[in-house]
């Protein structure tokens, strides 16, 4: 199998962390591609018609894509425990919450990188940050207890989302008012899988 990826993507990082946590690096080759919202790599388009990464190509069937689909596939493939059935609806909701933070932060990045300066909208950027910051605050107040205990996909997703904000939007200061989540994040970042996927 091959993972089509770009290391800075938080969605890609989530999959890369899962590969390491499930000890699947020997079965999945990580393939760097250069793709943007305005110019998708043909290799990526062949795997995912939307042109988005990550995408996972397989010898036994068509490529699969969307990070949540890939991580669940990999967990099943490895008989992992990242999606415990006893808490599955909380798990899936918090994974979607992490992805929503990622999406808002990535859209902020795209606005600055992919649009001419004269066409950029500060209102759009602030609206995306509003989504991200509200969601981070909700994780801090409502979901923090779910981030403790045995490793699951929610911890990986939230950590990758927050780390992407550190990478691209550090000046936003997401830790302000979210001290408990910040402490959790600092501890989780010590995991070997997070260290190995840092950019």
C-alpha atoms as a PDB file:
ATOM      1  CA  UNK A   1       0.000   0.000   0.000  1.00  0.00           C
ATOM      2  CA  UNK A   2       1.061   3.591  -0.588  1.00  0.00           C
ATOM      3  CA  UNK A   3       0.058   6.689   1.329  1.00  0.00           C
ATOM      4  CA  UNK A   4      -0.007   9.752  -0.927  1.00  0.00           C
ATOM      5  CA  UNK A   5       0.897  12.592   1.388  1.00  0.00           C
ATOM      6  CA  UNK A   6       2.452  15.934   2.192  1.00  0.00           C
ATOM      7  CA  UNK A   7       3.973  16.054   5.697  1.00  0.00           C
ATOM      8  CA  UNK A   8       2.612  19.478   6.705  1.00  0.00           C
ATOM      9  CA  UNK A   9      -1.046  18.468   6.264  1.00  0.00           C
ATOM     10  CA  UNK A  10      -2.699  17.775   9.622  1.00  0.00           C
ATOM     11  CA  UNK A  11      -4.971  15.219   7.954  1.00  0.00           C
ATOM     12  CA  UNK A  12      -1.918  13.417   6.594  1.00  0.00           C
ATOM     13  CA  UNK A  13      -0.169  13.620   9.938  1.00  0.00           C
ATOM     14  CA  UNK A  14      -3.094  11.912  11.630  1.00  0.00           C
ATOM     15  CA  UNK A  15      -2.697   8.957   9.268  1.00  0.00           C
ATOM     16  CA  UNK A  16       1.081   8.915   9.666  1.00  0.00           C
ATOM     17  CA  UNK A  17       0.754   8.807  13.447  1.00  0.00           C
ATOM     18  CA  UNK A  18      -1.708   5.928  13.138  1.00  0.00           C
ATOM     19  CA  UNK A  19       0.739   4.031  10.919  1.00  0.00           C
ATOM     20  CA  UNK A  20       3.372   4.317  13.621  1.00  0.00           C
ATOM     21  CA  UNK A  21       1.096   3.562  16.542  1.00  0.00           C
ATOM     22  CA  UNK A  22      -0.206   0.424  14.781  1.00  0.00           C
ATOM     23  CA  UNK A  23       3.268  -0.623  13.597  1.00  0.00           C
ATOM     24  CA  UNK A  24       2.237  -0.579   9.929  1.00  0.00           C
ATOM     25  CA  UNK A  25       5.191   1.262   8.395  1.00  0.00           C
ATOM     26  CA  UNK A  26       6.453  -1.988   6.925  1.00  0.00           C
ATOM     27  CA  UNK A  27       3.199  -2.407   4.999  1.00  0.00           C
ATOM     28  CA  UNK A  28       2.565   1.170   3.815  1.00  0.00           C
ATOM     29  CA  UNK A  29       5.005   3.274   1.805  1.00  0.00           C
ATOM     30  CA  UNK A  30       4.753   7.017   2.436  1.00  0.00           C
ATOM     31  CA  UNK A  31       4.926   8.859  -0.906  1.00  0.00           C
ATOM     32  CA  UNK A  32       5.418  12.625  -0.919  1.00  0.00           C
ATOM     33  CA  UNK A  33       3.389  14.508  -3.513  1.00  0.00           C
ATOM     34  CA  UNK A  34       3.135  18.178  -4.389  1.00  0.00           C
ATOM     35  CA  UNK A  35      -0.463  19.242  -4.657  1.00  0.00           C
ATOM     36  CA  UNK A  36      -2.433  22.412  -3.960  1.00  0.00           C
ATOM     37  CA  UNK A  37      -6.103  23.399  -4.167  1.00  0.00           C
ATOM     38  CA  UNK A  38      -5.287  25.138  -7.457  1.00  0.00           C
ATOM     39  CA  UNK A  39      -3.042  22.464  -8.987  1.00  0.00           C
ATOM     40  CA  UNK A  40      -3.692  18.887  -7.947  1.00  0.00           C
ATOM     41  CA  UNK A  41      -1.001  16.304  -8.618  1.00  0.00           C
ATOM     42  CA  UNK A  42      -2.166  13.875 -11.351  1.00  0.00           C
ATOM     43  CA  UNK A  43      -1.057  10.950  -9.184  1.00  0.00           C
ATOM     44  CA  UNK A  44      -3.380  12.166  -6.436  1.00  0.00           C
ATOM     45  CA  UNK A  45      -6.266  12.732  -8.865  1.00  0.00           C
ATOM     46  CA  UNK A  46      -5.861   9.165 -10.126  1.00  0.00           C
ATOM     47  CA  UNK A  47      -6.376   7.951  -6.561  1.00  0.00           C
ATOM     48  CA  UNK A  48      -8.889  10.548  -5.391  1.00  0.00           C
ATOM     49  CA  UNK A  49     -10.879  12.519  -7.986  1.00  0.00           C
ATOM     50  CA  UNK A  50     -11.165  15.466  -5.586  1.00  0.00           C
ATOM     51  CA  UNK A  51      -7.386  15.798  -5.709  1.00  0.00           C
ATOM     52  CA  UNK A  52      -7.109  15.857  -1.922  1.00  0.00           C
ATOM     53  CA  UNK A  53      -4.634  14.125   0.333  1.00  0.00           C
ATOM     54  CA  UNK A  54      -4.210  11.800   2.071  1.00  0.00           C
ATOM     55  CA  UNK A  55      -5.119   8.948  -0.216  1.00  0.00           C
ATOM     56  CA  UNK A  56      -4.205   5.307   0.303  1.00  0.00           C
ATOM     57  CA  UNK A  57      -3.644   3.113  -2.731  1.00  0.00           C
ATOM     58  CA  UNK A  58      -4.092  -0.636  -2.393  1.00  0.00           C
ATOM     59  CA  UNK A  59      -3.277  -3.666  -4.506  1.00  0.00           C
ATOM     60  CA  UNK A  60      -6.520  -5.346  -3.477  1.00  0.00           C
ATOM     61  CA  UNK A  61      -9.001  -2.641  -4.445  1.00  0.00           C
ATOM     62  CA  UNK A  62      -9.491   1.000  -5.348  1.00  0.00           C
ATOM     63  CA  UNK A  63      -7.735   3.737  -3.428  1.00  0.00           C
ATOM     64  CA  UNK A  64      -9.458   4.975  -0.315  1.00  0.00           C
ATOM     65  CA  UNK A  65      -9.440   8.568   0.853  1.00  0.00           C
ATOM     66  CA  UNK A  66     -10.501  11.010   3.534  1.00  0.00           C
ATOM     67  CA  UNK A  67      -8.315  10.667   6.601  1.00  0.00           C
ATOM     68  CA  UNK A  68     -11.161   9.302   8.734  1.00  0.00           C
ATOM     69  CA  UNK A  69     -11.793   6.492   6.263  1.00  0.00           C
ATOM     70  CA  UNK A  70      -8.088   5.672   6.006  1.00  0.00           C
ATOM     71  CA  UNK A  71      -7.472   5.613   9.755  1.00  0.00           C
ATOM     72  CA  UNK A  72     -10.446   3.356  10.365  1.00  0.00           C
ATOM     73  CA  UNK A  73      -9.353   1.052   7.544  1.00  0.00           C
ATOM     74  CA  UNK A  74      -5.824   0.867   8.967  1.00  0.00           C
ATOM     75  CA  UNK A  75      -7.155   0.186  12.452  1.00  0.00           C
ATOM     76  CA  UNK A  76      -9.258  -2.700  11.148  1.00  0.00           C
ATOM     77  CA  UNK A  77      -6.359  -3.952   9.020  1.00  0.00           C
ATOM     78  CA  UNK A  78      -4.112  -4.099  12.092  1.00  0.00           C
ATOM     79  CA  UNK A  79      -6.838  -5.330  14.463  1.00  0.00           C
ATOM     80  CA  UNK A  80      -6.157  -2.156  16.435  1.00  0.00           C
ATOM     81  CA  UNK A  81      -8.076  -0.544  19.276  1.00  0.00           C
ATOM     82  CA  UNK A  82      -8.256   3.076  18.120  1.00  0.00           C
ATOM     83  CA  UNK A  83     -12.041   2.891  17.631  1.00  0.00           C
ATOM     84  CA  UNK A  84     -13.394   1.180  20.769  1.00  0.00           C
ATOM     85  CA  UNK A  85     -16.941   0.036  20.078  1.00  0.00           C
ATOM     86  CA  UNK A  86     -18.091   0.733  23.634  1.00  0.00           C
ATOM     87  CA  UNK A  87     -17.593   4.482  23.057  1.00  0.00           C
ATOM     88  CA  UNK A  88     -17.898   4.605  19.282  1.00  0.00           C
ATOM     89  CA  UNK A  89     -20.309   7.549  18.979  1.00  0.00           C
ATOM     90  CA  UNK A  90     -18.256   9.734  21.291  1.00  0.00           C
ATOM     91  CA  UNK A  91     -15.124   8.619  19.452  1.00  0.00           C
ATOM     92  CA  UNK A  92     -16.517   9.463  16.019  1.00  0.00           C
ATOM     93  CA  UNK A  93     -17.920  12.798  17.201  1.00  0.00           C
ATOM     94  CA  UNK A  94     -14.637  13.889  18.745  1.00  0.00           C
ATOM     95  CA  UNK A  95     -12.713  12.719  15.680  1.00  0.00           C
ATOM     96  CA  UNK A  96     -15.031  14.878  13.548  1.00  0.00           C
ATOM     97  CA  UNK A  97     -14.418  17.731  15.999  1.00  0.00           C
ATOM     98  CA  UNK A  98     -10.662  17.404  15.499  1.00  0.00           C
ATOM     99  CA  UNK A  99     -11.114  17.372  11.734  1.00  0.00           C
ATOM    100  CA  UNK A 100     -13.255  20.517  11.931  1.00  0.00           C
ATOM    101  CA  UNK A 101     -10.428  22.339  13.704  1.00  0.00           C
ATOM    102  CA  UNK A 102      -8.019  21.141  11.029  1.00  0.00           C
ATOM    103  CA  UNK A 103     -10.307  22.197   8.199  1.00  0.00           C
ATOM    104  CA  UNK A 104     -10.788  25.720   9.543  1.00  0.00           C
ATOM    105  CA  UNK A 105      -7.050  26.152  10.126  1.00  0.00           C
ATOM    106  CA  UNK A 106      -6.162  24.799   6.680  1.00  0.00           C
ATOM    107  CA  UNK A 107      -8.656  27.169   5.028  1.00  0.00           C
ATOM    108  CA  UNK A 108      -6.975  30.055   6.839  1.00  0.00           C
ATOM    109  CA  UNK A 109      -3.647  28.923   5.407  1.00  0.00           C
ATOM    110  CA  UNK A 110      -5.073  28.572   1.903  1.00  0.00           C
ATOM    111  CA  UNK A 111      -6.530  32.070   2.001  1.00  0.00           C
ATOM    112  CA  UNK A 112      -3.071  33.510   2.557  1.00  0.00           C
ATOM    113  CA  UNK A 113      -1.167  31.175   0.242  1.00  0.00           C
ATOM    114  CA  UNK A 114      -3.512  30.515  -2.655  1.00  0.00           C
ATOM    115  CA  UNK A 115      -5.306  33.819  -3.239  1.00  0.00           C
ATOM    116  CA  UNK A 116      -3.754  37.057  -4.488  1.00  0.00           C
ATOM    117  CA  UNK A 117      -3.345  39.520  -1.647  1.00  0.00           C
ATOM    118  CA  UNK A 118      -5.911  41.912  -3.112  1.00  0.00           C
ATOM    119  CA  UNK A 119      -8.524  39.140  -3.103  1.00  0.00           C
ATOM    120  CA  UNK A 120      -7.899  37.861   0.413  1.00  0.00           C
ATOM    121  CA  UNK A 121     -10.673  38.355   2.933  1.00  0.00           C
ATOM    122  CA  UNK A 122      -9.809  39.086   6.548  1.00  0.00           C
ATOM    123  CA  UNK A 123     -13.466  38.486   7.410  1.00  0.00           C
ATOM    124  CA  UNK A 124     -13.204  34.980   5.956  1.00  0.00           C
ATOM    125  CA  UNK A 125     -10.025  34.283   7.905  1.00  0.00           C
ATOM    126  CA  UNK A 126     -11.553  35.542  11.140  1.00  0.00           C
ATOM    127  CA  UNK A 127     -14.673  33.457  10.570  1.00  0.00           C
ATOM    128  CA  UNK A 128     -12.528  30.340  10.175  1.00  0.00           C
ATOM    129  CA  UNK A 129     -10.565  31.188  13.294  1.00  0.00           C
ATOM    130  CA  UNK A 130     -13.844  31.671  15.140  1.00  0.00           C
ATOM    131  CA  UNK A 131     -14.832  28.117  14.242  1.00  0.00           C
ATOM    132  CA  UNK A 132     -11.472  26.738  15.311  1.00  0.00           C
ATOM    133  CA  UNK A 133     -11.198  28.687  18.558  1.00  0.00           C
ATOM    134  CA  UNK A 134     -14.772  27.880  19.637  1.00  0.00           C
ATOM    135  CA  UNK A 135     -14.158  24.238  18.962  1.00  0.00           C
ATOM    136  CA  UNK A 136     -10.853  24.206  20.829  1.00  0.00           C
ATOM    137  CA  UNK A 137     -12.596  25.802  23.807  1.00  0.00           C
ATOM    138  CA  UNK A 138     -15.315  23.135  23.655  1.00  0.00           C
ATOM    139  CA  UNK A 139     -12.702  20.381  23.693  1.00  0.00           C
ATOM    140  CA  UNK A 140     -11.087  22.030  26.720  1.00  0.00           C
ATOM    141  CA  UNK A 141     -14.350  22.316  28.671  1.00  0.00           C
ATOM    142  CA  UNK A 142     -16.499  19.451  27.377  1.00  0.00           C
ATOM    143  CA  UNK A 143     -14.291  16.734  25.947  1.00  0.00           C
ATOM    144  CA  UNK A 144     -11.038  16.809  27.901  1.00  0.00           C
ATOM    145  CA  UNK A 145     -11.862  13.737  29.979  1.00  0.00           C
ATOM    146  CA  UNK A 146     -12.216  11.768  26.740  1.00  0.00           C
ATOM    147  CA  UNK A 147      -8.588  12.479  25.883  1.00  0.00           C
ATOM    148  CA  UNK A 148      -7.292  10.496  28.849  1.00  0.00           C
ATOM    149  CA  UNK A 149      -7.022   6.757  29.124  1.00  0.00           C
ATOM    150  CA  UNK A 150      -5.965   4.202  26.493  1.00  0.00           C
ATOM    151  CA  UNK A 151      -4.883   5.602  23.144  1.00  0.00           C
ATOM    152  CA  UNK A 152      -7.652   6.122  20.594  1.00  0.00           C
ATOM    153  CA  UNK A 153      -8.129   8.102  17.406  1.00  0.00           C
ATOM    154  CA  UNK A 154      -9.558  11.131  19.216  1.00  0.00           C
ATOM    155  CA  UNK A 155      -6.286  11.832  20.995  1.00  0.00           C
ATOM    156  CA  UNK A 156      -4.339  11.555  17.753  1.00  0.00           C
ATOM    157  CA  UNK A 157      -6.768  13.809  15.884  1.00  0.00           C
ATOM    158  CA  UNK A 158      -6.894  16.562  18.496  1.00  0.00           C
ATOM    159  CA  UNK A 159      -3.112  16.543  18.914  1.00  0.00           C
ATOM    160  CA  UNK A 160      -2.561  16.831  15.158  1.00  0.00           C
ATOM    161  CA  UNK A 161      -5.105  19.658  14.896  1.00  0.00           C
ATOM    162  CA  UNK A 162      -3.511  21.682  17.676  1.00  0.00           C
ATOM    163  CA  UNK A 163      -0.024  21.041  16.353  1.00  0.00           C
ATOM    164  CA  UNK A 164      -1.039  22.329  12.923  1.00  0.00           C
ATOM    165  CA  UNK A 165      -2.229  25.573  14.518  1.00  0.00           C
ATOM    166  CA  UNK A 166       1.164  25.797  16.232  1.00  0.00           C
ATOM    167  CA  UNK A 167       2.803  25.324  12.824  1.00  0.00           C
ATOM    168  CA  UNK A 168       0.766  27.777  10.760  1.00  0.00           C
ATOM    169  CA  UNK A 169      -1.101  30.071  13.177  1.00  0.00           C
ATOM    170  CA  UNK A 170       0.952  30.145  16.355  1.00  0.00           C
ATOM    171  CA  UNK A 171       0.320  33.868  16.844  1.00  0.00           C
ATOM    172  CA  UNK A 172      -3.345  33.084  17.521  1.00  0.00           C
ATOM    173  CA  UNK A 173      -2.404  31.781  20.954  1.00  0.00           C
ATOM    174  CA  UNK A 174      -4.852  28.881  21.197  1.00  0.00           C
ATOM    175  CA  UNK A 175      -3.505  28.005  24.654  1.00  0.00           C
ATOM    176  CA  UNK A 176      -4.947  31.195  26.181  1.00  0.00           C
ATOM    177  CA  UNK A 177      -7.958  30.142  28.225  1.00  0.00           C
ATOM    178  CA  UNK A 178      -7.335  26.458  27.452  1.00  0.00           C
ATOM    179  CA  UNK A 179      -4.694  25.628  30.028  1.00  0.00           C
ATOM    180  CA  UNK A 180      -5.872  22.071  30.711  1.00  0.00           C
ATOM    181  CA  UNK A 181      -5.897  21.194  27.020  1.00  0.00           C
ATOM    182  CA  UNK A 182      -2.489  22.835  26.587  1.00  0.00           C
ATOM    183  CA  UNK A 183      -1.031  20.657  29.344  1.00  0.00           C
ATOM    184  CA  UNK A 184      -2.559  17.551  27.790  1.00  0.00           C
ATOM    185  CA  UNK A 185      -1.141  18.500  24.384  1.00  0.00           C
ATOM    186  CA  UNK A 186       2.346  19.080  25.766  1.00  0.00           C
ATOM    187  CA  UNK A 187       2.319  15.597  27.285  1.00  0.00           C
ATOM    188  CA  UNK A 188       0.893  13.884  24.198  1.00  0.00           C
ATOM    189  CA  UNK A 189       3.521  15.530  21.993  1.00  0.00           C
ATOM    190  CA  UNK A 190       6.163  13.460  23.755  1.00  0.00           C
ATOM    191  CA  UNK A 191       4.880  10.298  22.077  1.00  0.00           C
ATOM    192  CA  UNK A 192       7.371   8.828  19.641  1.00  0.00           C
ATOM    193  CA  UNK A 193       4.795   8.854  16.826  1.00  0.00           C
ATOM    194  CA  UNK A 194       4.201  12.598  17.247  1.00  0.00           C
ATOM    195  CA  UNK A 195       7.913  13.349  17.435  1.00  0.00           C
ATOM    196  CA  UNK A 196       8.583  11.297  14.293  1.00  0.00           C
ATOM    197  CA  UNK A 197       5.942  13.160  12.242  1.00  0.00           C
ATOM    198  CA  UNK A 198       6.801  16.715  13.309  1.00  0.00           C
ATOM    199  CA  UNK A 199       7.647  19.171  10.523  1.00  0.00           C
END
